[in-house]
Amino acid sequence: MSLPHAILTALLEKPSSGLELTRRFDKSIGYFWSATHQQIYRELGKLEAEGYIRTLPAEQPARGQKKSYEVLPAGRAELARWTGASQDPKPLRDVMLLRLRAAAVVGTAGIEADLRRHLELHRRQLAEYRQIEKRDFPPGKDTPQGRLHHLVLQAGIDLETFWTQWLTRAVDELAVLPEGDTA
């Protein structure tokens, strides 16, 4: 049930239309919680039906005008309830780890190239996060909200750092394995 809460968070930060939410997801929340345009619109409808958000009145009625939404007190209360609730961490499910386990029994053909591709993708993501950190969190910019936003970004930096280090180690390990099947 996290997507509705991600939407409530984004709308509390700034009332928005569905299209604006999609764009904002791509630039912020989407780094750690992705959603398609259709998923966002479907959830907006559900949140409105549950009384958590409402459509803002249009300044001038016009056919086909985009709807903007804001969070109602019930939505804020639901987000506060969810934020304070206890949740267990989700177990890690990563296809690359499963593929490496399978390579131990069927051979490593082709996997090294994909490990290198993954390594490059994680390096690029890490570089992007560091650029965001440099741009959005310069020294002296220290508000309570900013500190929490920075903490979320630091989690992304730490995860990408982990993956780049681990993938480098995996590529190095594959390089010293004997050619052919490992089975």
PDB file of C-alpha atoms in Angstrom:
ATOM      1  CA  MET A   1       0.000   0.000   0.000  1.00  0.00           C
ATOM      2  CA  SER A   2       2.970   2.338  -0.421  1.00  0.00           C
ATOM      3  CA  LEU A   3       2.006   4.007  -3.714  1.00  0.00           C
ATOM      4  CA  PRO A   4      -0.985   5.824  -2.194  1.00  0.00           C
ATOM      5  CA  HIS A   5       1.286   7.060   0.587  1.00  0.00           C
ATOM      6  CA  ALA A   6       3.914   8.192  -1.914  1.00  0.00           C
ATOM      7  CA  ILE A   7       1.201  10.178  -3.709  1.00  0.00           C
ATOM      8  CA  LEU A   8      -0.075  11.690  -0.451  1.00  0.00           C
ATOM      9  CA  THR A   9       3.499  12.709   0.392  1.00  0.00           C
ATOM     10  CA  ALA A  10       4.001  14.345  -3.002  1.00  0.00           C
ATOM     11  CA  LEU A  11       0.650  16.161  -2.815  1.00  0.00           C
ATOM     12  CA  LEU A  12       1.382  17.447   0.685  1.00  0.00           C
ATOM     13  CA  GLU A  13       4.655  18.825  -0.626  1.00  0.00           C
ATOM     14  CA  LYS A  14       2.796  20.547  -3.469  1.00  0.00           C
ATOM     15  CA  PRO A  15      -0.788  20.204  -4.791  1.00  0.00           C
ATOM     16  CA  SER A  16      -0.475  18.898  -8.342  1.00  0.00           C
ATOM     17  CA  SER A  17      -2.202  17.396 -11.336  1.00  0.00           C
ATOM     18  CA  GLY A  18      -1.666  13.755 -12.274  1.00  0.00           C
ATOM     19  CA  LEU A  19       0.761  14.745 -15.027  1.00  0.00           C
ATOM     20  CA  GLU A  20       2.734  16.964 -12.651  1.00  0.00           C
ATOM     21  CA  LEU A  21       2.858  14.092 -10.143  1.00  0.00           C
ATOM     22  CA  THR A  22       4.218  11.759 -12.821  1.00  0.00           C
ATOM     23  CA  ARG A  23       6.943  14.261 -13.689  1.00  0.00           C
ATOM     24  CA  ARG A  24       7.803  14.804 -10.023  1.00  0.00           C
ATOM     25  CA  PHE A  25       7.944  11.043  -9.453  1.00  0.00           C
ATOM     26  CA  ASP A  26      10.464  10.795 -12.288  1.00  0.00           C
ATOM     27  CA  LYS A  27      12.658  13.434 -10.628  1.00  0.00           C
ATOM     28  CA  SER A  28      12.468  12.437  -6.966  1.00  0.00           C
ATOM     29  CA  ILE A  29      10.307   9.714  -5.452  1.00  0.00           C
ATOM     30  CA  GLY A  30      10.757   7.584  -8.565  1.00  0.00           C
ATOM     31  CA  TYR A  31      14.380   6.960  -7.662  1.00  0.00           C
ATOM     32  CA  PHE A  32      13.197   4.672  -4.891  1.00  0.00           C
ATOM     33  CA  TRP A  33       9.483   4.101  -5.579  1.00  0.00           C
ATOM     34  CA  SER A  34       8.447   4.008  -9.214  1.00  0.00           C
ATOM     35  CA  ALA A  35       4.959   4.250 -10.669  1.00  0.00           C
ATOM     36  CA  THR A  36       3.533   4.561 -14.147  1.00  0.00           C
ATOM     37  CA  HIS A  37       1.274   7.387 -15.277  1.00  0.00           C
ATOM     38  CA  GLN A  38      -1.676   4.949 -15.279  1.00  0.00           C
ATOM     39  CA  GLN A  39      -0.926   3.713 -11.751  1.00  0.00           C
ATOM     40  CA  ILE A  40      -0.781   7.275 -10.437  1.00  0.00           C
ATOM     41  CA  TYR A  41      -4.131   8.212 -12.045  1.00  0.00           C
ATOM     42  CA  ARG A  42      -5.760   5.015 -10.766  1.00  0.00           C
ATOM     43  CA  GLU A  43      -4.531   5.756  -7.220  1.00  0.00           C
ATOM     44  CA  LEU A  44      -5.668   9.392  -7.443  1.00  0.00           C
ATOM     45  CA  GLY A  45      -9.177   8.138  -8.139  1.00  0.00           C
ATOM     46  CA  LYS A  46      -9.052   5.741  -5.195  1.00  0.00           C
ATOM     47  CA  LEU A  47      -7.630   8.376  -2.844  1.00  0.00           C
ATOM     48  CA  GLU A  48     -10.354  10.802  -3.858  1.00  0.00           C
ATOM     49  CA  ALA A  49     -13.070   8.144  -3.367  1.00  0.00           C
ATOM     50  CA  GLU A  50     -11.670   7.390   0.113  1.00  0.00           C
ATOM     51  CA  GLY A  51     -11.839  11.075   1.066  1.00  0.00           C
ATOM     52  CA  TYR A  52      -8.064  11.495   1.383  1.00  0.00           C
ATOM     53  CA  ILE A  53      -7.695  14.039  -1.429  1.00  0.00           C
ATOM     54  CA  ARG A  54      -9.915  16.357  -3.393  1.00  0.00           C
ATOM     55  CA  THR A  55      -9.850  18.010  -6.765  1.00  0.00           C
ATOM     56  CA  LEU A  56      -9.020  21.676  -6.462  1.00  0.00           C
ATOM     57  CA  PRO A  57     -11.690  23.967  -7.867  1.00  0.00           C
ATOM     58  CA  ALA A  58     -10.745  25.279 -11.308  1.00  0.00           C
ATOM     59  CA  GLU A  59     -10.191  29.014 -11.605  1.00  0.00           C
ATOM     60  CA  GLN A  60     -12.148  29.038 -14.834  1.00  0.00           C
ATOM     61  CA  PRO A  61     -14.273  26.082 -15.911  1.00  0.00           C
ATOM     62  CA  ALA A  62     -12.956  24.664 -19.170  1.00  0.00           C
ATOM     63  CA  ARG A  63     -13.525  21.447 -21.001  1.00  0.00           C
ATOM     64  CA  GLY A  64     -10.534  19.102 -20.834  1.00  0.00           C
ATOM     65  CA  GLN A  65      -8.795  21.152 -18.145  1.00  0.00           C
ATOM     66  CA  LYS A  66      -6.367  19.173 -16.037  1.00  0.00           C
ATOM     67  CA  LYS A  67      -7.422  18.438 -12.484  1.00  0.00           C
ATOM     68  CA  SER A  68      -5.160  19.387  -9.617  1.00  0.00           C
ATOM     69  CA  TYR A  69      -5.405  17.627  -6.283  1.00  0.00           C
ATOM     70  CA  GLU A  70      -4.743  18.507  -2.677  1.00  0.00           C
ATOM     71  CA  VAL A  71      -4.653  16.403   0.480  1.00  0.00           C
ATOM     72  CA  LEU A  72      -7.558  16.605   2.902  1.00  0.00           C
ATOM     73  CA  PRO A  73      -7.174  16.280   6.701  1.00  0.00           C
ATOM     74  CA  ALA A  74      -8.140  12.579   6.503  1.00  0.00           C
ATOM     75  CA  GLY A  75      -5.325  12.027   3.990  1.00  0.00           C
ATOM     76  CA  ARG A  76      -2.800  13.780   6.215  1.00  0.00           C
ATOM     77  CA  ALA A  77      -3.969  11.670   9.162  1.00  0.00           C
ATOM     78  CA  GLU A  78      -3.636   8.466   7.112  1.00  0.00           C
ATOM     79  CA  LEU A  79      -0.122   9.432   6.005  1.00  0.00           C
ATOM     80  CA  ALA A  80       0.863  10.215   9.610  1.00  0.00           C
ATOM     81  CA  ARG A  81      -0.597   6.873  10.770  1.00  0.00           C
ATOM     82  CA  TRP A  82       1.278   4.968   8.046  1.00  0.00           C
ATOM     83  CA  THR A  83       4.539   6.843   8.683  1.00  0.00           C
ATOM     84  CA  GLY A  84       4.466   5.953  12.372  1.00  0.00           C
ATOM     85  CA  ALA A  85       3.432   2.318  11.910  1.00  0.00           C
ATOM     86  CA  SER A  86       5.930  -0.500  12.324  1.00  0.00           C
ATOM     87  CA  GLN A  87       6.915  -2.419   9.182  1.00  0.00           C
ATOM     88  CA  ASP A  88       9.367  -5.261   8.703  1.00  0.00           C
ATOM     89  CA  PRO A  89      12.056  -4.883   6.046  1.00  0.00           C
ATOM     90  CA  LYS A  90      11.359  -6.633   2.758  1.00  0.00           C
ATOM     91  CA  PRO A  91      13.635  -9.548   1.837  1.00  0.00           C
ATOM     92  CA  LEU A  92      16.074  -8.843  -0.983  1.00  0.00           C
ATOM     93  CA  ARG A  93      14.989 -10.240  -4.348  1.00  0.00           C
ATOM     94  CA  ASP A  94      17.596  -9.590  -7.010  1.00  0.00           C
ATOM     95  CA  VAL A  95      17.672 -11.420 -10.329  1.00  0.00           C
ATOM     96  CA  MET A  96      21.438 -10.968 -10.751  1.00  0.00           C
ATOM     97  CA  LEU A  97      22.122 -12.766  -7.483  1.00  0.00           C
ATOM     98  CA  LEU A  98      19.854 -15.620  -8.566  1.00  0.00           C
ATOM     99  CA  ARG A  99      21.582 -15.762 -11.978  1.00  0.00           C
ATOM    100  CA  LEU A 100      24.998 -16.019 -10.318  1.00  0.00           C
ATOM    101  CA  ARG A 101      23.732 -18.844  -8.143  1.00  0.00           C
ATOM    102  CA  ALA A 102      22.463 -20.583 -11.288  1.00  0.00           C
ATOM    103  CA  ALA A 103      25.791 -19.956 -13.043  1.00  0.00           C
ATOM    104  CA  ALA A 104      27.454 -22.046 -10.347  1.00  0.00           C
ATOM    105  CA  VAL A 105      25.611 -25.086 -11.709  1.00  0.00           C
ATOM    106  CA  VAL A 106      25.175 -24.361 -15.441  1.00  0.00           C
ATOM    107  CA  GLY A 107      28.261 -22.298 -16.242  1.00  0.00           C
ATOM    108  CA  THR A 108      29.072 -18.604 -16.501  1.00  0.00           C
ATOM    109  CA  ALA A 109      28.717 -18.087 -20.265  1.00  0.00           C
ATOM    110  CA  GLY A 110      27.380 -14.591 -20.946  1.00  0.00           C
ATOM    111  CA  ILE A 111      27.018 -13.446 -17.369  1.00  0.00           C
ATOM    112  CA  GLU A 112      30.255 -11.471 -17.150  1.00  0.00           C
ATOM    113  CA  ALA A 113      29.149  -9.083 -19.884  1.00  0.00           C
ATOM    114  CA  ASP A 114      25.880  -8.457 -18.072  1.00  0.00           C
ATOM    115  CA  LEU A 115      27.686  -7.935 -14.771  1.00  0.00           C
ATOM    116  CA  ARG A 116      29.810  -5.279 -16.500  1.00  0.00           C
ATOM    117  CA  ARG A 117      26.665  -3.681 -17.946  1.00  0.00           C
ATOM    118  CA  HIS A 118      25.068  -3.595 -14.496  1.00  0.00           C
ATOM    119  CA  LEU A 119      28.244  -2.126 -13.046  1.00  0.00           C
ATOM    120  CA  GLU A 120      28.136   0.703 -15.587  1.00  0.00           C
ATOM    121  CA  LEU A 121      24.446   1.366 -14.874  1.00  0.00           C
ATOM    122  CA  HIS A 122      25.113   1.563 -11.134  1.00  0.00           C
ATOM    123  CA  ARG A 123      28.123   3.816 -11.681  1.00  0.00           C
ATOM    124  CA  ARG A 124      25.956   6.196 -13.717  1.00  0.00           C
ATOM    125  CA  GLN A 125      23.228   6.193 -11.069  1.00  0.00           C
ATOM    126  CA  LEU A 126      25.789   6.873  -8.351  1.00  0.00           C
ATOM    127  CA  ALA A 127      27.198   9.785 -10.364  1.00  0.00           C
ATOM    128  CA  GLU A 128      23.676  11.176 -10.837  1.00  0.00           C
ATOM    129  CA  TYR A 129      22.945  10.935  -7.105  1.00  0.00           C
ATOM    130  CA  ARG A 130      26.205  12.707  -6.300  1.00  0.00           C
ATOM    131  CA  GLN A 131      25.321  15.504  -8.736  1.00  0.00           C
ATOM    132  CA  ILE A 132      21.918  15.864  -7.068  1.00  0.00           C
ATOM    133  CA  GLU A 133      23.609  15.966  -3.670  1.00  0.00           C
ATOM    134  CA  LYS A 134      26.034  18.653  -4.806  1.00  0.00           C
ATOM    135  CA  ARG A 135      23.239  20.708  -6.410  1.00  0.00           C
ATOM    136  CA  ASP A 136      20.487  20.323  -3.805  1.00  0.00           C
ATOM    137  CA  PHE A 137      22.392  19.956  -0.527  1.00  0.00           C
ATOM    138  CA  PRO A 138      25.232  22.461  -0.431  1.00  0.00           C
ATOM    139  CA  PRO A 139      26.906  23.213   2.897  1.00  0.00           C
ATOM    140  CA  GLY A 140      24.767  25.499   5.029  1.00  0.00           C
ATOM    141  CA  LYS A 141      21.436  24.359   3.553  1.00  0.00           C
ATOM    142  CA  ASP A 142      20.136  22.698   6.675  1.00  0.00           C
ATOM    143  CA  THR A 143      16.399  22.614   7.308  1.00  0.00           C
ATOM    144  CA  PRO A 144      14.599  19.730   9.060  1.00  0.00           C
ATOM    145  CA  GLN A 145      12.824  18.809   5.799  1.00  0.00           C
ATOM    146  CA  GLY A 146      16.072  19.149   3.834  1.00  0.00           C
ATOM    147  CA  ARG A 147      17.916  16.918   6.283  1.00  0.00           C
ATOM    148  CA  LEU A 148      15.341  14.155   5.828  1.00  0.00           C
ATOM    149  CA  HIS A 149      15.409  14.537   2.024  1.00  0.00           C
ATOM    150  CA  HIS A 150      19.208  14.359   2.145  1.00  0.00           C
ATOM    151  CA  LEU A 151      19.015  11.237   4.300  1.00  0.00           C
ATOM    152  CA  VAL A 152      16.891   9.537   1.624  1.00  0.00           C
ATOM    153  CA  LEU A 153      19.392  10.574  -1.051  1.00  0.00           C
ATOM    154  CA  GLN A 154      22.261   9.285   1.085  1.00  0.00           C
ATOM    155  CA  ALA A 155      20.529   5.890   1.209  1.00  0.00           C
ATOM    156  CA  GLY A 156      20.552   5.861  -2.590  1.00  0.00           C
ATOM    157  CA  ILE A 157      24.223   6.864  -2.640  1.00  0.00           C
ATOM    158  CA  ASP A 158      25.081   4.133  -0.144  1.00  0.00           C
ATOM    159  CA  LEU A 159      23.149   1.492  -2.102  1.00  0.00           C
ATOM    160  CA  GLU A 160      24.761   2.456  -5.399  1.00  0.00           C
ATOM    161  CA  THR A 161      28.168   2.485  -3.706  1.00  0.00           C
ATOM    162  CA  PHE A 162      27.488  -1.026  -2.409  1.00  0.00           C
ATOM    163  CA  TRP A 163      26.394  -2.286  -5.840  1.00  0.00           C
ATOM    164  CA  THR A 164      29.378  -0.760  -7.651  1.00  0.00           C
ATOM    165  CA  GLN A 165      31.776  -2.290  -5.123  1.00  0.00           C
ATOM    166  CA  TRP A 166      30.074  -5.678  -5.165  1.00  0.00           C
ATOM    167  CA  LEU A 167      29.782  -5.801  -8.966  1.00  0.00           C
ATOM    168  CA  THR A 168      33.462  -4.866  -9.302  1.00  0.00           C
ATOM    169  CA  ARG A 169      34.313  -7.754  -6.977  1.00  0.00           C
ATOM    170  CA  ALA A 170      32.022 -10.121  -8.944  1.00  0.00           C
ATOM    171  CA  VAL A 171      33.606  -9.157 -12.285  1.00  0.00           C
ATOM    172  CA  ASP A 172      37.080  -9.631 -10.783  1.00  0.00           C
ATOM    173  CA  GLU A 173      36.077 -13.032  -9.404  1.00  0.00           C
ATOM    174  CA  LEU A 174      34.690 -14.204 -12.748  1.00  0.00           C
ATOM    175  CA  ALA A 175      37.914 -13.120 -14.446  1.00  0.00           C
ATOM    176  CA  VAL A 176      39.947 -15.651 -12.425  1.00  0.00           C
ATOM    177  CA  LEU A 177      37.523 -18.568 -12.763  1.00  0.00           C
ATOM    178  CA  PRO A 178      38.480 -21.287 -15.257  1.00  0.00           C
ATOM    179  CA  GLU A 179      36.840 -21.012 -18.695  1.00  0.00           C
ATOM    180  CA  GLY A 180      33.681 -23.001 -19.395  1.00  0.00           C
ATOM    181  CA  ASP A 181      31.273 -24.747 -17.053  1.00  0.00           C
ATOM    182  CA  THR A 182      31.645 -24.388 -13.305  1.00  0.00           C
ATOM    183  CA  ALA A 183      29.393 -27.377 -12.714  1.00  0.00           C
TER     184      ALA A 183
END
